[in-house]
Amino acid sequence: MIIVQVSDLHVQPAGQRAYGIVDTNRYLQAAVQQINRLSPQPDLVVATGDLVDEGSVEEYEQLQALLAPLKAPLYLVMGNHDDRAAFRQVFPNLSYVPAEGFVQYVVEDWPLRLIVLDTLVEGEGYGNIDRDRLTWLRDRLAEAPDRPTVIFMHHPPFESGLYGMDRLRCRGDVALAQLIQQYPNVQRVACGHLHRSIQTLWAGTLCTVAPSTAHQVALKLAADAPPTMVMEPPGLHLHLWHEGTGLITHTAFIGDFDAYSYKTKEKVNLYESA
Ligand SMILES: [Fe+2]
Ligand SMILES: [Fe+2]
């Protein structure tokens, strides 16, 4: 089973750039094209929040148009830049999205069970797993304690060392860790928000952060370093589930990079089968 995770798409109204600088829509178009060329195709794609930049209906309509060519089934997650009402207005028919309240859900159709959390606190940059959301997760985990499970959430619950971003991490992290620690079947907590590829052991499982499909956050670890965006290559995470081995996460960069045959030393098309 293959899951592609994209994150922090920050889609804009048509023709606009994030912060006046980053053409996030064009970057998402490139990500979709690259995912569609993967062979084998992923079983599903999860977009872990900051789907759009300001939470407007116009942006979600643009998101819908940009994601339409994607061949694999798609699951959407809320981030701090999202707006539940505008999201639901543009995507009213997603079978997995509850009609109201938090956009939290379970996907049961695959060897890996997926649990999606909603960490959004509207109007704030930080995230939260408050008592209601934690209770919901507790009930879902208790339903299938023996099934390998991946939890997707936008805000990472750990301190990354990116000082400026850590102020905006997920609150409620201590209780969340206490709960997840009780479930060794949780193979992964997969997040976004930090616009970098990051991994750490947390709550007895591996917690990973996927890079953005557009701009990244510069690797500046000084306590007084202001968050800085950097146009490092955009990327995605590919989670490969092998029964018996477990969950293997690859970081892939999005773009046209030169590729060469080891055999002939000639330039090859990456996406042509050998
Ligand atoms: Fe973001
Ligand atoms: Fe975010």
CSV table of C-alpha atoms and ligand atoms in Angstrom, one decimal:
chain,number,residue,atom,x,y,z
A,1,MET,CA,0.0,0.0,0.0
A,2,ILE,CA,1.3,3.4,-0.9
A,3,ILE,CA,0.2,6.7,0.6
A,4,VAL,CA,1.4,10.0,-0.9
A,5,GLN,CA,1.3,12.9,1.6
A,6,VAL,CA,1.4,16.4,0.3
A,7,SER,CA,1.2,19.3,2.7
A,8,ASP,CA,0.9,23.1,3.0
A,9,LEU,CA,-0.4,23.8,-0.5
A,10,HIS,CA,-1.4,27.4,0.4
A,11,VAL,CA,-3.5,27.7,-2.7
A,12,GLN,CA,-4.3,31.3,-3.8
A,13,PRO,CA,-7.1,32.9,-5.8
A,14,ALA,CA,-6.2,32.5,-9.5
A,15,GLY,CA,-3.4,34.7,-10.6
A,16,GLN,CA,-2.2,35.6,-7.1
A,17,ARG,CA,0.9,34.6,-5.2
A,18,ALA,CA,1.3,33.7,-1.5
A,19,TYR,CA,2.9,36.7,0.3
A,20,GLY,CA,3.0,38.3,-3.1
A,21,ILE,CA,6.0,36.0,-3.9
A,22,VAL,CA,5.3,32.3,-4.2
A,23,ASP,CA,3.2,31.0,-7.1
A,24,THR,CA,1.7,28.2,-4.9
A,25,ASN,CA,-0.9,27.3,-7.5
A,26,ARG,CA,1.7,26.5,-10.1
A,27,TYR,CA,3.6,24.5,-7.6
A,28,LEU,CA,0.5,22.4,-6.8
A,29,GLN,CA,0.0,21.8,-10.5
A,30,ALA,CA,3.5,20.4,-10.7
A,31,ALA,CA,2.9,18.2,-7.6
A,32,VAL,CA,-0.2,16.7,-9.1
A,33,GLN,CA,1.5,16.0,-12.4
A,34,GLN,CA,4.4,14.3,-10.6
A,35,ILE,CA,2.0,12.2,-8.5
A,36,ASN,CA,0.0,11.2,-11.6
A,37,ARG,CA,3.3,9.9,-13.2
A,38,LEU,CA,4.2,7.7,-10.3
A,39,SER,CA,4.3,4.0,-11.2
A,40,PRO,CA,2.8,2.2,-9.4
A,41,GLN,CA,0.2,4.8,-8.5
A,42,PRO,CA,-0.4,5.6,-4.9
A,43,ASP,CA,-3.5,4.0,-3.3
A,44,LEU,CA,-4.4,7.4,-1.9
A,45,VAL,CA,-3.2,10.9,-1.4
A,46,VAL,CA,-3.5,12.8,1.8
A,47,ALA,CA,-3.1,16.6,1.9
A,48,THR,CA,-2.2,17.5,5.5
A,49,GLY,CA,-3.6,21.0,5.8
A,50,ASP,CA,-3.0,24.6,4.9
A,51,LEU,CA,-4.8,23.6,1.8
A,52,VAL,CA,-5.4,27.2,1.0
A,53,ASP,CA,-3.8,30.5,2.2
A,54,GLU,CA,-6.6,32.6,3.7
A,55,GLY,CA,-9.6,30.3,3.9
A,56,SER,CA,-11.7,31.9,1.2
A,57,VAL,CA,-14.3,30.2,-1.0
A,58,GLU,CA,-12.5,31.5,-4.0
A,59,GLU,CA,-9.3,29.7,-2.9
A,60,TYR,CA,-11.1,26.4,-2.2
A,61,GLU,CA,-12.6,26.6,-5.7
A,62,GLN,CA,-9.1,27.0,-7.1
A,63,LEU,CA,-7.9,24.1,-4.9
A,64,GLN,CA,-10.7,21.9,-6.3
A,65,ALA,CA,-9.8,22.8,-9.9
A,66,LEU,CA,-6.1,22.1,-9.3
A,67,LEU,CA,-6.7,18.8,-7.6
A,68,ALA,CA,-9.3,17.6,-10.2
A,69,PRO,CA,-6.7,15.9,-12.4
A,70,LEU,CA,-5.3,13.8,-9.6
A,71,LYS,CA,-5.9,10.1,-10.4
A,72,ALA,CA,-5.7,8.6,-6.9
A,73,PRO,CA,-8.4,9.0,-4.2
A,74,LEU,CA,-7.8,12.1,-2.1
A,75,TYR,CA,-8.3,12.9,1.6
A,76,LEU,CA,-8.2,16.5,2.9
A,77,VAL,CA,-7.0,17.7,6.3
A,78,MET,CA,-7.6,21.1,8.0
A,79,GLY,CA,-4.6,23.4,8.8
A,80,ASN,CA,-4.4,26.8,10.5
A,81,HIS,CA,-4.8,28.6,7.2
A,82,ASP,CA,-8.1,26.7,6.5
A,83,ASP,CA,-11.7,27.6,7.2
A,84,ARG,CA,-14.1,24.7,7.8
A,85,ALA,CA,-17.2,26.6,6.6
A,86,ALA,CA,-15.6,27.7,3.3
A,87,PHE,CA,-14.1,24.2,2.8
A,88,ARG,CA,-17.5,22.6,3.3
A,89,GLN,CA,-19.2,25.0,1.0
A,90,VAL,CA,-16.9,24.1,-1.9
A,91,PHE,CA,-16.6,20.4,-1.0
A,92,PRO,CA,-20.1,19.5,0.2
A,93,ASN,CA,-20.1,15.9,-1.1
A,94,LEU,CA,-17.0,14.4,0.4
A,95,SER,CA,-18.3,11.2,2.0
A,96,TYR,CA,-15.7,11.1,4.7
A,97,VAL,CA,-16.2,14.6,6.0
A,98,PRO,CA,-18.8,15.0,8.8
A,99,ALA,CA,-21.6,17.5,8.1
A,100,GLU,CA,-20.6,19.7,11.0
A,101,GLY,CA,-18.0,20.3,13.7
A,102,PHE,CA,-14.4,19.2,13.4
A,103,VAL,CA,-13.2,17.7,10.1
A,104,GLN,CA,-12.1,14.4,11.8
A,105,TYR,CA,-12.6,11.0,10.2
A,106,VAL,CA,-11.4,7.4,9.8
A,107,VAL,CA,-10.6,5.7,6.6
A,108,GLU,CA,-11.1,1.9,7.0
A,109,ASP,CA,-10.8,0.6,3.5
A,110,TRP,CA,-7.1,-0.2,3.4
A,111,PRO,CA,-4.5,-2.5,5.2
A,112,LEU,CA,-3.5,0.6,7.1
A,113,ARG,CA,-6.3,2.3,9.1
A,114,LEU,CA,-6.1,6.1,8.7
A,115,ILE,CA,-7.3,8.5,11.4
A,116,VAL,CA,-7.4,12.2,10.5
A,117,LEU,CA,-7.4,14.8,13.2
A,118,ASP,CA,-8.5,18.4,13.0
A,119,THR,CA,-6.1,20.7,14.9
A,120,LEU,CA,-7.4,23.9,13.6
A,121,VAL,CA,-8.2,26.8,16.0
A,122,GLU,CA,-10.0,29.3,13.8
A,123,GLY,CA,-8.2,32.7,13.9
A,124,GLU,CA,-5.0,31.3,15.4
A,125,GLY,CA,-1.8,29.9,14.0
A,126,TYR,CA,-1.2,27.3,16.7
A,127,GLY,CA,-3.2,24.1,16.8
A,128,ASN,CA,-5.0,22.2,19.5
A,129,ILE,CA,-6.3,18.8,20.4
A,130,ASP,CA,-8.7,19.8,23.1
A,131,ARG,CA,-10.8,17.5,25.3
A,132,ASP,CA,-13.5,16.9,22.7
A,133,ARG,CA,-11.0,16.1,19.9
A,134,LEU,CA,-9.0,13.9,22.3
A,135,THR,CA,-12.1,12.0,23.4
A,136,TRP,CA,-13.0,11.4,19.8
A,137,LEU,CA,-9.5,10.0,19.1
A,138,ARG,CA,-9.7,7.8,22.2
A,139,ASP,CA,-12.9,6.3,21.0
A,140,ARG,CA,-11.6,5.7,17.5
A,141,LEU,CA,-8.3,4.1,18.7
A,142,ALA,CA,-10.3,1.8,21.1
A,143,GLU,CA,-12.3,0.5,18.2
A,144,ALA,CA,-9.4,-1.3,16.5
A,145,PRO,CA,-6.4,-1.6,18.9
A,146,ASP,CA,-4.8,-4.4,16.7
A,147,ARG,CA,-5.0,-2.7,13.3
A,148,PRO,CA,-1.9,-0.9,12.0
A,149,THR,CA,-2.9,2.8,12.1
A,150,VAL,CA,-1.6,6.1,10.8
A,151,ILE,CA,-2.7,9.4,12.3
A,152,PHE,CA,-2.6,12.4,10.1
A,153,MET,CA,-2.8,15.9,11.6
A,154,HIS,CA,-1.6,19.3,10.5
A,155,HIS,CA,0.2,20.7,13.5
A,156,PRO,CA,3.2,18.7,14.9
A,157,PRO,CA,2.9,18.0,18.6
A,158,PHE,CA,6.6,18.2,19.3
A,159,GLU,CA,9.2,21.0,19.4
A,160,SER,CA,11.2,20.9,16.2
A,161,GLY,CA,14.0,23.4,17.0
A,162,LEU,CA,12.6,25.8,14.5
A,163,TYR,CA,12.0,28.3,17.2
A,164,GLY,CA,9.6,30.6,15.5
A,165,MET,CA,7.4,27.8,14.3
A,166,ASP,CA,7.4,25.9,17.6
A,167,ARG,CA,5.3,28.7,19.2
A,168,LEU,CA,2.6,27.5,16.8
A,169,ARG,CA,2.7,23.8,17.5
A,170,CYS,CA,-0.2,21.6,18.6
A,171,ARG,CA,-1.4,22.3,22.1
A,172,GLY,CA,-2.8,19.4,24.2
A,173,ASP,CA,0.3,17.5,23.2
A,174,VAL,CA,0.9,16.0,26.6
A,175,ALA,CA,-2.5,14.3,26.9
A,176,LEU,CA,-2.3,13.3,23.2
A,177,ALA,CA,1.1,11.6,23.8
A,178,GLN,CA,-0.3,9.8,26.8
A,179,LEU,CA,-3.1,8.4,24.7
A,180,ILE,CA,-1.1,7.4,21.7
A,181,GLN,CA,1.6,5.8,23.9
A,182,GLN,CA,-1.1,3.2,24.9
A,183,TYR,CA,-1.4,2.1,21.3
A,184,PRO,CA,1.7,0.4,19.8
A,185,ASN,CA,-0.4,-0.3,16.7
A,186,VAL,CA,0.0,3.5,15.8
A,187,GLN,CA,2.7,3.2,13.1
A,188,ARG,CA,3.1,6.9,12.5
A,189,VAL,CA,1.9,10.4,13.3
A,190,ALA,CA,2.2,12.2,10.0
A,191,CYS,CA,2.1,16.0,10.1
A,192,GLY,CA,2.7,19.2,8.1
A,193,HIS,CA,2.8,22.9,9.1
A,194,LEU,CA,6.6,23.1,9.4
A,195,HIS,CA,7.3,23.2,5.6
A,196,ARG,CA,10.3,20.9,6.0
A,197,SER,CA,10.9,17.1,6.1
A,198,ILE,CA,11.4,16.2,9.8
A,199,GLN,CA,11.3,13.0,11.9
A,200,THR,CA,11.4,12.3,15.6
A,201,LEU,CA,10.4,9.5,18.0
A,202,TRP,CA,7.4,10.8,19.9
A,203,ALA,CA,4.9,9.1,22.1
A,204,GLY,CA,6.4,5.7,21.3
A,205,THR,CA,5.9,6.1,17.5
A,206,LEU,CA,7.6,7.9,14.7
A,207,CYS,CA,6.3,11.4,14.1
A,208,THR,CA,7.0,12.8,10.7
A,209,VAL,CA,6.5,16.2,9.0
A,210,ALA,CA,6.1,16.4,5.3
A,211,PRO,CA,7.6,19.4,3.3
A,212,SER,CA,5.4,21.9,1.5
A,213,THR,CA,4.6,21.5,-2.2
A,214,ALA,CA,5.6,25.1,-2.5
A,215,HIS,CA,7.8,27.2,-0.2
A,216,GLN,CA,9.8,25.7,2.7
A,217,VAL,CA,10.7,27.2,6.1
A,218,ALA,CA,14.5,27.9,6.3
A,219,LEU,CA,16.5,25.7,8.7
A,220,LYS,CA,17.4,28.4,11.2
A,221,LEU,CA,17.7,27.0,14.8
A,222,ALA,CA,18.8,30.2,16.7
A,223,ALA,CA,16.3,31.1,19.4
A,224,ASP,CA,15.9,34.7,18.0
A,225,ALA,CA,15.7,33.6,14.3
A,226,PRO,CA,12.6,34.9,12.7
A,227,PRO,CA,10.7,32.3,10.5
A,228,THR,CA,12.1,32.7,7.0
A,229,MET,CA,10.7,31.1,3.8
A,230,VAL,CA,13.2,29.6,1.4
A,231,MET,CA,12.7,28.3,-2.1
A,232,GLU,CA,14.3,25.0,-1.5
A,233,PRO,CA,12.9,22.3,-3.8
A,234,PRO,CA,9.3,21.5,-3.0
A,235,GLY,CA,8.6,18.0,-1.9
A,236,LEU,CA,6.3,15.3,-0.7
A,237,HIS,CA,6.3,12.2,1.5
A,238,LEU,CA,5.6,8.7,0.2
A,239,HIS,CA,4.6,6.2,2.9
A,240,LEU,CA,5.1,2.7,1.7
A,241,TRP,CA,3.4,0.0,3.8
A,242,HIS,CA,5.0,-3.5,3.7
A,243,GLU,CA,3.3,-6.1,5.7
A,244,GLY,CA,6.0,-7.6,7.9
A,245,THR,CA,8.5,-4.7,7.5
A,246,GLY,CA,6.2,-1.8,8.5
A,247,LEU,CA,5.9,1.8,7.2
A,248,ILE,CA,8.7,3.2,5.2
A,249,THR,CA,8.7,6.9,4.5
A,250,HIS,CA,10.5,8.4,1.5
A,251,THR,CA,11.0,12.1,0.9
A,252,ALA,CA,10.8,13.0,-2.8
A,253,PHE,CA,11.4,16.4,-4.4
A,254,ILE,CA,9.0,17.8,-6.9
A,255,GLY,CA,10.5,19.1,-10.1
A,256,ASP,CA,12.3,18.1,-13.3
A,257,PHE,CA,15.7,16.8,-12.3
A,258,ASP,CA,18.3,15.3,-14.7
A,259,ALA,CA,18.3,11.5,-14.5
A,260,TYR,CA,21.0,9.1,-16.0
A,261,SER,CA,21.1,5.4,-16.7
A,262,TYR,CA,23.8,3.7,-14.6
A,263,LYS,CA,24.2,1.3,-17.6
A,264,THR,CA,24.5,3.6,-20.6
A,265,LYS,CA,25.4,6.9,-18.7
A,266,GLU,CA,22.9,8.6,-20.9
A,267,LYS,CA,20.2,10.9,-19.9
A,268,VAL,CA,16.8,9.1,-19.4
A,269,ASN,CA,13.2,10.1,-18.8
A,270,LEU,CA,12.5,9.3,-15.2
A,271,TYR,CA,8.9,8.4,-15.9
A,272,GLU,CA,9.4,6.0,-18.7
A,273,SER,CA,9.4,2.4,-17.6
A,274,ALA,CA,12.7,0.6,-18.0
B,1,FE,FE,1.8,26.1,6.0
B,2,FE,FE,0.3,25.6,9.2
